[in-house]
Tab-separated table of C-alpha atoms and ligand atoms in Angstrom:
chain	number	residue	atom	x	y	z
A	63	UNK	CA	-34.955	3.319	40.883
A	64	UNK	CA	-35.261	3.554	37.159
A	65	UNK	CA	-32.226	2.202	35.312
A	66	UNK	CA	-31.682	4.544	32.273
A	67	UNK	CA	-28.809	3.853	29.292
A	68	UNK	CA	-29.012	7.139	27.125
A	69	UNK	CA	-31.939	5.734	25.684
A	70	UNK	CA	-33.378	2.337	27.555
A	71	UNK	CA	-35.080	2.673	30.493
A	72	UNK	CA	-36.370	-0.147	32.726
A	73	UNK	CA	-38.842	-0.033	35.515
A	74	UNK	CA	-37.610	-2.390	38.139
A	75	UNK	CA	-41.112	-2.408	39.781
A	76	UNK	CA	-42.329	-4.360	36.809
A	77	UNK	CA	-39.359	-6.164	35.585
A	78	UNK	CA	-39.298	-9.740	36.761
A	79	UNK	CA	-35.597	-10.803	36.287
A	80	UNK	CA	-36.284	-13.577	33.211
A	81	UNK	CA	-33.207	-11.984	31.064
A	82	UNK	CA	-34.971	-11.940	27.849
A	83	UNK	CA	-34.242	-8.262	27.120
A	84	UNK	CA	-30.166	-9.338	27.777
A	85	UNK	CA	-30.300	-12.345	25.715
A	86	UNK	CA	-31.831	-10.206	22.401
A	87	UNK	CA	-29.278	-6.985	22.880
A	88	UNK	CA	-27.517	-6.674	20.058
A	89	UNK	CA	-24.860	-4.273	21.928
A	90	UNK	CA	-24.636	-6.361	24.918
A	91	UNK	CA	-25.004	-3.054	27.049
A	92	UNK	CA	-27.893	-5.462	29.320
A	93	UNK	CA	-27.268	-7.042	32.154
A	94	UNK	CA	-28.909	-8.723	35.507
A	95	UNK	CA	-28.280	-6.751	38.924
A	96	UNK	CA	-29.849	-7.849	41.982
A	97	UNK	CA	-32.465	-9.889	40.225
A	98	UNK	CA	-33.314	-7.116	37.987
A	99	UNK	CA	-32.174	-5.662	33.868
A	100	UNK	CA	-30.149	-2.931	34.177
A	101	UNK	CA	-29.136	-0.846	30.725
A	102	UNK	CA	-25.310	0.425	30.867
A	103	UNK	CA	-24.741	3.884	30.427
A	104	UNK	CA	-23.089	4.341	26.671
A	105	UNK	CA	-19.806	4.369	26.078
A	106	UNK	CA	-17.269	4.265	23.229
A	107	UNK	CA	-17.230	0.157	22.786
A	108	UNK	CA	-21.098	-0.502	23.846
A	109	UNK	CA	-23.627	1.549	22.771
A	110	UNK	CA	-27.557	1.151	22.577
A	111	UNK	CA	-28.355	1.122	18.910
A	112	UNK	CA	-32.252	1.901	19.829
A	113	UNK	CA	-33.211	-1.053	17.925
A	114	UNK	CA	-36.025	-1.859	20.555
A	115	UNK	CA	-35.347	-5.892	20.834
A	116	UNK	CA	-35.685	-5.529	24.454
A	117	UNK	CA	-38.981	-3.911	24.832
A	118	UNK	CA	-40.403	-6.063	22.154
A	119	UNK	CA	-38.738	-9.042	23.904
A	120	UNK	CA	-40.384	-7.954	27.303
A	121	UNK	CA	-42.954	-10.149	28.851
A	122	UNK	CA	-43.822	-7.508	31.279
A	123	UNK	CA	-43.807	-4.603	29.885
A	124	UNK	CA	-40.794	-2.852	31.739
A	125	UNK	CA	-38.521	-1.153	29.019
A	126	UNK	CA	-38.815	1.462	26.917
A	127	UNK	CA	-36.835	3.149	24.749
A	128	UNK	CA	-36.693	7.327	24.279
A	129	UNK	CA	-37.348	8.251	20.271
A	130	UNK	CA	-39.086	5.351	19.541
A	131	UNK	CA	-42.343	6.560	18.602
A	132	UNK	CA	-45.644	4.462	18.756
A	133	UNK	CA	-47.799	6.479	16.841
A	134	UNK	CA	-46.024	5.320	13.885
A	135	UNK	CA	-47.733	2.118	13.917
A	136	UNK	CA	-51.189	4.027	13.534
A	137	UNK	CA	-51.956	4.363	10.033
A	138	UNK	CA	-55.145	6.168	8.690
A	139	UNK	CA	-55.864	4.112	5.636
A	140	UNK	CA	-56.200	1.009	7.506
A	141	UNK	CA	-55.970	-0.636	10.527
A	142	UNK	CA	-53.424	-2.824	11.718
A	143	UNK	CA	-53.091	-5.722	14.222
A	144	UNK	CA	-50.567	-4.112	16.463
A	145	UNK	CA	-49.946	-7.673	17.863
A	146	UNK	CA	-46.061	-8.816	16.981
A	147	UNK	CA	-46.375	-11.576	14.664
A	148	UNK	CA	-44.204	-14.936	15.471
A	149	UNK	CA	-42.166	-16.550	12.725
A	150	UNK	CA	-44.251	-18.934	10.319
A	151	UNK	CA	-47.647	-18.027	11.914
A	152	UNK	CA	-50.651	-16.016	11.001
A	153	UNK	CA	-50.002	-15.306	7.398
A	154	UNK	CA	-49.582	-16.774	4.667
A	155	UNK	CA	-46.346	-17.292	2.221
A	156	UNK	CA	-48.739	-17.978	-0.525
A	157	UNK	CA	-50.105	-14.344	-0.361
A	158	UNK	CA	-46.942	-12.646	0.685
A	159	UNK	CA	-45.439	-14.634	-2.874
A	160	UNK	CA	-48.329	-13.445	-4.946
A	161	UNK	CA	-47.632	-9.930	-3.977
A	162	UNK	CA	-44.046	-10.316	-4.299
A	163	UNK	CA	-44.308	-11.262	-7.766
A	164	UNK	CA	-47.194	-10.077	-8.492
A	165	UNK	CA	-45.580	-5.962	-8.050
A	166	UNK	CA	-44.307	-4.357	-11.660
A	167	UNK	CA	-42.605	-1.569	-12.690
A	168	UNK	CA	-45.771	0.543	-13.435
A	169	UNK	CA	-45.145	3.213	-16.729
A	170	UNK	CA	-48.703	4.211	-17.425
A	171	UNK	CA	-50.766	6.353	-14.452
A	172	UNK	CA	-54.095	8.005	-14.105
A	173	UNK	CA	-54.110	11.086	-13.305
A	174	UNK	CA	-56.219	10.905	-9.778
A	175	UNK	CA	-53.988	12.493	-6.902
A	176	UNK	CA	-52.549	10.386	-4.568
A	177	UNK	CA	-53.908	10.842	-1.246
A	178	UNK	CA	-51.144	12.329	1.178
A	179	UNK	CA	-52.247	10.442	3.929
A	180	UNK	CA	-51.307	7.087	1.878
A	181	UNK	CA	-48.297	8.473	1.454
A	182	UNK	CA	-47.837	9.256	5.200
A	183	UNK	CA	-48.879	5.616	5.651
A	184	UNK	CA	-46.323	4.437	3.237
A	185	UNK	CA	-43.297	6.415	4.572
A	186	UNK	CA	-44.272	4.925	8.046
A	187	UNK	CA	-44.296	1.466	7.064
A	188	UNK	CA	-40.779	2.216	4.983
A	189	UNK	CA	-39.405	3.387	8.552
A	190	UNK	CA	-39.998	-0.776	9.660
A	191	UNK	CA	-37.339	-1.498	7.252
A	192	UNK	CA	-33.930	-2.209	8.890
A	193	UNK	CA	-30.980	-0.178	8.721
A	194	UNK	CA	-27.083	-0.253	8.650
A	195	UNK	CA	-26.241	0.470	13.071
A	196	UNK	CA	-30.133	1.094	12.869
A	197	UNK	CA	-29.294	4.636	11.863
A	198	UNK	CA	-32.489	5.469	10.411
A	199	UNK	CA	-31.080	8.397	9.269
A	200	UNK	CA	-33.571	8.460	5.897
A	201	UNK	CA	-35.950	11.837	4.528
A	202	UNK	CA	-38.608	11.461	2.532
A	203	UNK	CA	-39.763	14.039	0.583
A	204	UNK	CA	-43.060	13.841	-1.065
A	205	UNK	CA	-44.299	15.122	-4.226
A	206	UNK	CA	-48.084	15.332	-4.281
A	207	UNK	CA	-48.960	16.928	-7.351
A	208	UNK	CA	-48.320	16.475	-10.912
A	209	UNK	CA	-47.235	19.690	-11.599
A	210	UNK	CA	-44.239	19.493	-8.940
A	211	UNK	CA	-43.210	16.015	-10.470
A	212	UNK	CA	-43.251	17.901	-14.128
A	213	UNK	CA	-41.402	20.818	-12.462
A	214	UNK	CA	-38.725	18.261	-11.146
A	215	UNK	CA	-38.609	16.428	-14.765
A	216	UNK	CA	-37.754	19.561	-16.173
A	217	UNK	CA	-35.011	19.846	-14.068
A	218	UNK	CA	-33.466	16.305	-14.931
A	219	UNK	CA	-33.917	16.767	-17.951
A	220	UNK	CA	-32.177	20.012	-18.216
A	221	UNK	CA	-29.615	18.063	-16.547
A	222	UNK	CA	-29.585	15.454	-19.089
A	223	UNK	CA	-28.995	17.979	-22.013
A	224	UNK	CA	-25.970	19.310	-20.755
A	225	UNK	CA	-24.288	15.728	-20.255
A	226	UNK	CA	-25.449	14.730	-23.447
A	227	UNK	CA	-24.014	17.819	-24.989
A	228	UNK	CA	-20.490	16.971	-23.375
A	229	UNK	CA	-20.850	13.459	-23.984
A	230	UNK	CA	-21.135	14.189	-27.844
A	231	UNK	CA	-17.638	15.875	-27.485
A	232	UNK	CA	-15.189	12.913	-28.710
A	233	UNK	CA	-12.538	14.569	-27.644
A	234	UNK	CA	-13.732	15.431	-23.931
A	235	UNK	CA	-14.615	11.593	-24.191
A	236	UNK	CA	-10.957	10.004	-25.070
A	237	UNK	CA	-9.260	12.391	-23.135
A	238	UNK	CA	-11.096	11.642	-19.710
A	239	UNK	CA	-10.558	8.496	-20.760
A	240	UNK	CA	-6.846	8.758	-21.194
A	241	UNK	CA	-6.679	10.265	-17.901
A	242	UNK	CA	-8.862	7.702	-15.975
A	243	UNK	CA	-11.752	8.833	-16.650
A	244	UNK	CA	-13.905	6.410	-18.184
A	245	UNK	CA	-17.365	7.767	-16.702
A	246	UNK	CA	-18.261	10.080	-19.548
A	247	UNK	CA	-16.998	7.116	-22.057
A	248	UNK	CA	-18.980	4.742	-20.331
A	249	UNK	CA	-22.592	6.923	-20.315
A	250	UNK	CA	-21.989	7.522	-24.016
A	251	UNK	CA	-21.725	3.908	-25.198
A	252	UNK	CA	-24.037	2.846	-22.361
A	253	UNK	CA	-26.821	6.036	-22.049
A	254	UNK	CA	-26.820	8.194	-24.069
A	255	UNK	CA	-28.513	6.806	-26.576
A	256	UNK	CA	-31.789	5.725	-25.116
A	257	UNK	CA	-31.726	8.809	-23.129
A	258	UNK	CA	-31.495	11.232	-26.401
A	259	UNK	CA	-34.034	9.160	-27.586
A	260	UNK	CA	-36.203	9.745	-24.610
A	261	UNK	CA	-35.710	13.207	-24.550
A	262	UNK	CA	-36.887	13.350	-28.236
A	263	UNK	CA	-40.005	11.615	-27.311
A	264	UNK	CA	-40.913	14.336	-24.427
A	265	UNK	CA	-40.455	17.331	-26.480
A	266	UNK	CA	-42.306	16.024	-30.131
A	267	UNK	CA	-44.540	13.844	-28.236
A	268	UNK	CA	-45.025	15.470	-24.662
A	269	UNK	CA	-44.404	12.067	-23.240
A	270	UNK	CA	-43.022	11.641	-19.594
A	271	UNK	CA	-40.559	8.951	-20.198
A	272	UNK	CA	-38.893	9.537	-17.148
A	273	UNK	CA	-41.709	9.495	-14.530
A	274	UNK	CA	-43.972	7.845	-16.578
A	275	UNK	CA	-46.792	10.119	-16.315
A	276	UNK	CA	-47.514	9.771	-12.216
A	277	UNK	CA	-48.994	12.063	-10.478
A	278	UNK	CA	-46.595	12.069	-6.703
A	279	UNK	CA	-43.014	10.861	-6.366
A	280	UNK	CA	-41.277	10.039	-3.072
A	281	UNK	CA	-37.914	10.422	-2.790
A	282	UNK	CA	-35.603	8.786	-0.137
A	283	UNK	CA	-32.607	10.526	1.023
A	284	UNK	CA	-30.612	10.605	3.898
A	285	UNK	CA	-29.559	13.083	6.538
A	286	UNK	CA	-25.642	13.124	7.473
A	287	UNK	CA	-24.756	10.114	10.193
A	288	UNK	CA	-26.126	7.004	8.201
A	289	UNK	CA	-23.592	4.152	8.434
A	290	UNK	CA	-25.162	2.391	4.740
A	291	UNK	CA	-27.145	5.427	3.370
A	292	UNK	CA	-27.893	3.794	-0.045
A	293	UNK	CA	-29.048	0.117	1.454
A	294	UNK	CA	-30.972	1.803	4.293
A	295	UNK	CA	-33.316	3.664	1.138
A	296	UNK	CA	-33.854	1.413	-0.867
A	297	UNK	CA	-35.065	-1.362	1.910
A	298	UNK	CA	-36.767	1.431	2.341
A	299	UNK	CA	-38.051	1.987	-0.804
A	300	UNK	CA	-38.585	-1.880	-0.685
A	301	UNK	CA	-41.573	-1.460	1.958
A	302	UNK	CA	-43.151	1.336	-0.406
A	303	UNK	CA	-43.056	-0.785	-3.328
A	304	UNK	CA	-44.750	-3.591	-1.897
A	305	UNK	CA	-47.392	-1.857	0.332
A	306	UNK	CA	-48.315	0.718	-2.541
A	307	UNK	CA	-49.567	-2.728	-4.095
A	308	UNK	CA	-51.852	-3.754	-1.401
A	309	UNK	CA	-53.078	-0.136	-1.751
A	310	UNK	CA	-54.202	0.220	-4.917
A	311	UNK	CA	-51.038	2.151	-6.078
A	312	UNK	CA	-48.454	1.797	-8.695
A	313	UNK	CA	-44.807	2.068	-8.253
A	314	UNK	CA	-41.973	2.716	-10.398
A	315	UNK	CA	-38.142	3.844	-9.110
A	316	UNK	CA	-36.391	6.215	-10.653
A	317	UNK	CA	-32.945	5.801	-10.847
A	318	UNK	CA	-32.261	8.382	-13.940
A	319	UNK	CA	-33.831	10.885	-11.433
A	320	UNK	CA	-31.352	9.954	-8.816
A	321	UNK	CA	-28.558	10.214	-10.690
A	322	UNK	CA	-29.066	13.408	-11.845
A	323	UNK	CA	-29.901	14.443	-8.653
A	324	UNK	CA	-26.216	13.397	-7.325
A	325	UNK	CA	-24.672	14.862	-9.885
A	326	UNK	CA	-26.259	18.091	-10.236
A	327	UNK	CA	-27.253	18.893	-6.394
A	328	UNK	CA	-28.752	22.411	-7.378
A	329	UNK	CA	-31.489	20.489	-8.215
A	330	UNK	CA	-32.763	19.310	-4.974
A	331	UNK	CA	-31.691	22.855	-3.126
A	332	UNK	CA	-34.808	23.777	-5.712
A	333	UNK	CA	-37.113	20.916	-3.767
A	334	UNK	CA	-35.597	22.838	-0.705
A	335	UNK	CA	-34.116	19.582	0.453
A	336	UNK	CA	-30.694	20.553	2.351
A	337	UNK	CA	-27.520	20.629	1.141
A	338	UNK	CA	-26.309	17.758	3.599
A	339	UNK	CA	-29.158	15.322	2.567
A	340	UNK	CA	-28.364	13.038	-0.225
A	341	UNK	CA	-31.334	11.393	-2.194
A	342	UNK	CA	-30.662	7.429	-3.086
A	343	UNK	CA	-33.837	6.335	-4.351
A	344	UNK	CA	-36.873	7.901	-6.425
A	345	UNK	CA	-40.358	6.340	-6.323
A	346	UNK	CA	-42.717	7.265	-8.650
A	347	UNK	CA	-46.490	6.534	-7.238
A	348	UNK	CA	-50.042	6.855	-8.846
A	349	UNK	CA	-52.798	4.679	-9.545
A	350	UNK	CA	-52.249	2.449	-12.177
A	351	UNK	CA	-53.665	2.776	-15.682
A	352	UNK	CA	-52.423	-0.744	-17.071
A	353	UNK	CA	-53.118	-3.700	-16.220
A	354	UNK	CA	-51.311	-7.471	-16.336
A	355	UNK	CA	-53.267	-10.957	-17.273
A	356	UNK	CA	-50.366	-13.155	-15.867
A	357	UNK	CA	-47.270	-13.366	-13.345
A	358	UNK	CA	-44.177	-13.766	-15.302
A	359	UNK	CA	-40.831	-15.294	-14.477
A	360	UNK	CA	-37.289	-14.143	-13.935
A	361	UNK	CA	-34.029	-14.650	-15.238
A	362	UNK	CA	-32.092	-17.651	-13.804
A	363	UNK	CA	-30.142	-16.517	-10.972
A	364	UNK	CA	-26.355	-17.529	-10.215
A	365	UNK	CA	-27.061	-19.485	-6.843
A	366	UNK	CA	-24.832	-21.623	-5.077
A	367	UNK	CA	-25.234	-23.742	-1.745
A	368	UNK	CA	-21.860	-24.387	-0.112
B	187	FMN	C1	-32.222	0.994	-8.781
B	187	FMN	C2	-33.290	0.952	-9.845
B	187	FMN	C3	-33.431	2.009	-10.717
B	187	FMN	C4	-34.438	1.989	-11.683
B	187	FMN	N1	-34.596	3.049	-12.515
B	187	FMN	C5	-35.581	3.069	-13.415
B	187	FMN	C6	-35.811	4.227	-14.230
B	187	FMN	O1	-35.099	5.224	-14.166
B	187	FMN	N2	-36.867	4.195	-15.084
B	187	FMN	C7	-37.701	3.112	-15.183
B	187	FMN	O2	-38.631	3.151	-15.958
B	187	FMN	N3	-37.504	2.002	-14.413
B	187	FMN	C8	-36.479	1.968	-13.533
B	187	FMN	N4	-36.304	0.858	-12.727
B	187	FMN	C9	-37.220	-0.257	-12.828
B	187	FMN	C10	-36.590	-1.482	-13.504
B	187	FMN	O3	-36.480	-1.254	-14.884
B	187	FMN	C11	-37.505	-2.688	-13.203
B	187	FMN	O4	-37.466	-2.943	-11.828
B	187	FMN	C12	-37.101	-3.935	-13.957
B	187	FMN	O5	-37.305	-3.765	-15.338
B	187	FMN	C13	-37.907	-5.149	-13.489
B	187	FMN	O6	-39.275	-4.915	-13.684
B	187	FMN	P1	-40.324	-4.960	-12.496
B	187	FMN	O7	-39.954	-3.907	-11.496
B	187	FMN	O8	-41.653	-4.680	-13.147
B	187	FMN	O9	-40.300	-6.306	-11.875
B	187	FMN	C14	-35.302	0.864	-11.775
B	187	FMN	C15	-35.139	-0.199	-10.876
B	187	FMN	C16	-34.160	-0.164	-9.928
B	187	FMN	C17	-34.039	-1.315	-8.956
């Protein structure tokens, strides 16, 4: 007979009793009976997080999990070796370092749309990232056109007129302040400045200075249940960043557009993204129009081996 958790299920005619699917479980819901894996059924204290170690750990073949789905490892801008990939073998750090520091921030776009099936290819690769309790409870929400990115910008900045208005009120300042409230202080002293300044530049000199010009944006929310919403998007937006290199693409997040999109959630009802989704990272995407001669380095990290 089958043995079924809520969501494992292992054919005993093919499993062959070796115990690697126990030995990988993070929730220790595994175990041998008779010779044979058996998945316990959930319960408060041990419950199948879906994570798929044991039918990637598998030698046979025997386990799969419900909701996993495989077509997300077809992609239709390029193929992929579907074989799993041991630690230290096949490639190479040299080229995964190169593209590591090779990705920038990228403020100047062409124009030419970015095709939605890149984007499709993205989001599925972004999906590969790990997650707090493997939740995976992210949205992406896709742009593809420069006019709905404008459409959005005029949003944010609408957004960013009214706080600038009430953070030019001294008084409103202090006495937030005075009563705890140091946020409107802080943006004042810390914000407001460049972004006034910005939001001169758009209107005299129809510059996009807050999605640099690009053509599609993704943004990455998530839907009500995620244990470490904010990590779980931007390892997210990780994958994007660095894939959208290999492609071609330019990347830049947008964490202006984020915050304006937590404080001021009418805006996203207008994207028709739900009321109970929040959105934790902003990625704008199009093909580059700038170019670097050179890597560059990085400040000198704080690092400590104890
Ligand atoms: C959380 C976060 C928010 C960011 N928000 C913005 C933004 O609103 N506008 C922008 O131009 N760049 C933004 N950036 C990009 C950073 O400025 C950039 O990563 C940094 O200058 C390092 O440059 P690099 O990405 O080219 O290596 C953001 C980066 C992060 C990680």
């Amino acid at each position: 007979m089958l043995s079924t958790s809520a969501s494992v299920t292992i054919d005993p005619a093919r499993c062959s009793g070796c115990g690697a699917c126990i030995r990988v479980c993070p929730s220790d819901i595994l175990s041998l009976e008779n010779g044979t894996a058996r998945a316990a059924p959930d319960t408060h204290t041990a419950r199948c997080l879906q994570c798929g170690h044991c039918m990637a750990a598998c030698p046979e073949g025997a386990v799969t999990i419900l909701d996993l789905d495989p077509d997300l490892q077809d992609f239709s801008t390029f193929t992929m070796d579907p074989v799993w990939l041991p630690p230290g073998k096949g490639l190479s750090t040299q080229g995964l370092a190169r593209l590591i520091c090779s990705r920038r921030s990228c403020r100047h776009y062409s124009q030419a749309p970015v095709e939605r099936e890149r984007m499709a290819d993205l989001i599925k690769l972004a999906v590969f990232a790990p997650s707090g309790t493997n939740s995976q409870a992210w949205t992406f929400t896709c742009l593809t056109s420069r006019s709905e990115v404008l459409a959005l910008g005029l949003s944010i900045k609408a957004f960013f007129e009214r706080l600038n208005k009430r953070a030019e009120n001294f008084l409103l300042r202090k006495s937030l302040a005075l009563v705890g409230n140091k946020t409107l202080d802080h943006y004042f002293t810390n914000y407001y400045p460049s972004v006034k300044t910005a939001m001169e530049q758009m209107e005299k000199e129809n510059r996009d200075r807050l999605f640099h010009g690009a053509p599609a944006l993704i943004l990455i929310g998530s839907s009500p249940g995620a244990t470490c919403p904010k990590e779980d998007a931007l390892l997210a937006a990780g994958n994007i960043l660095l894939t959208a290199h290999t492609m071609g693409l330019g990347t830049c997040l947008i964490g202006y557009a984020v915050a304006a999109m937590d404080e001021d959630r009418s805006i996203q009802k207008e994207l028709g993204i739900p009321e109970s989704e929040t959105i934790h990272a902003a990625v704008a995407l199009g093909y580059p129009d700038e170019t670097y001669q050179r890597i560059t380095g990085r400040k000198n990290p704080t690092i400590r081996f104890c």
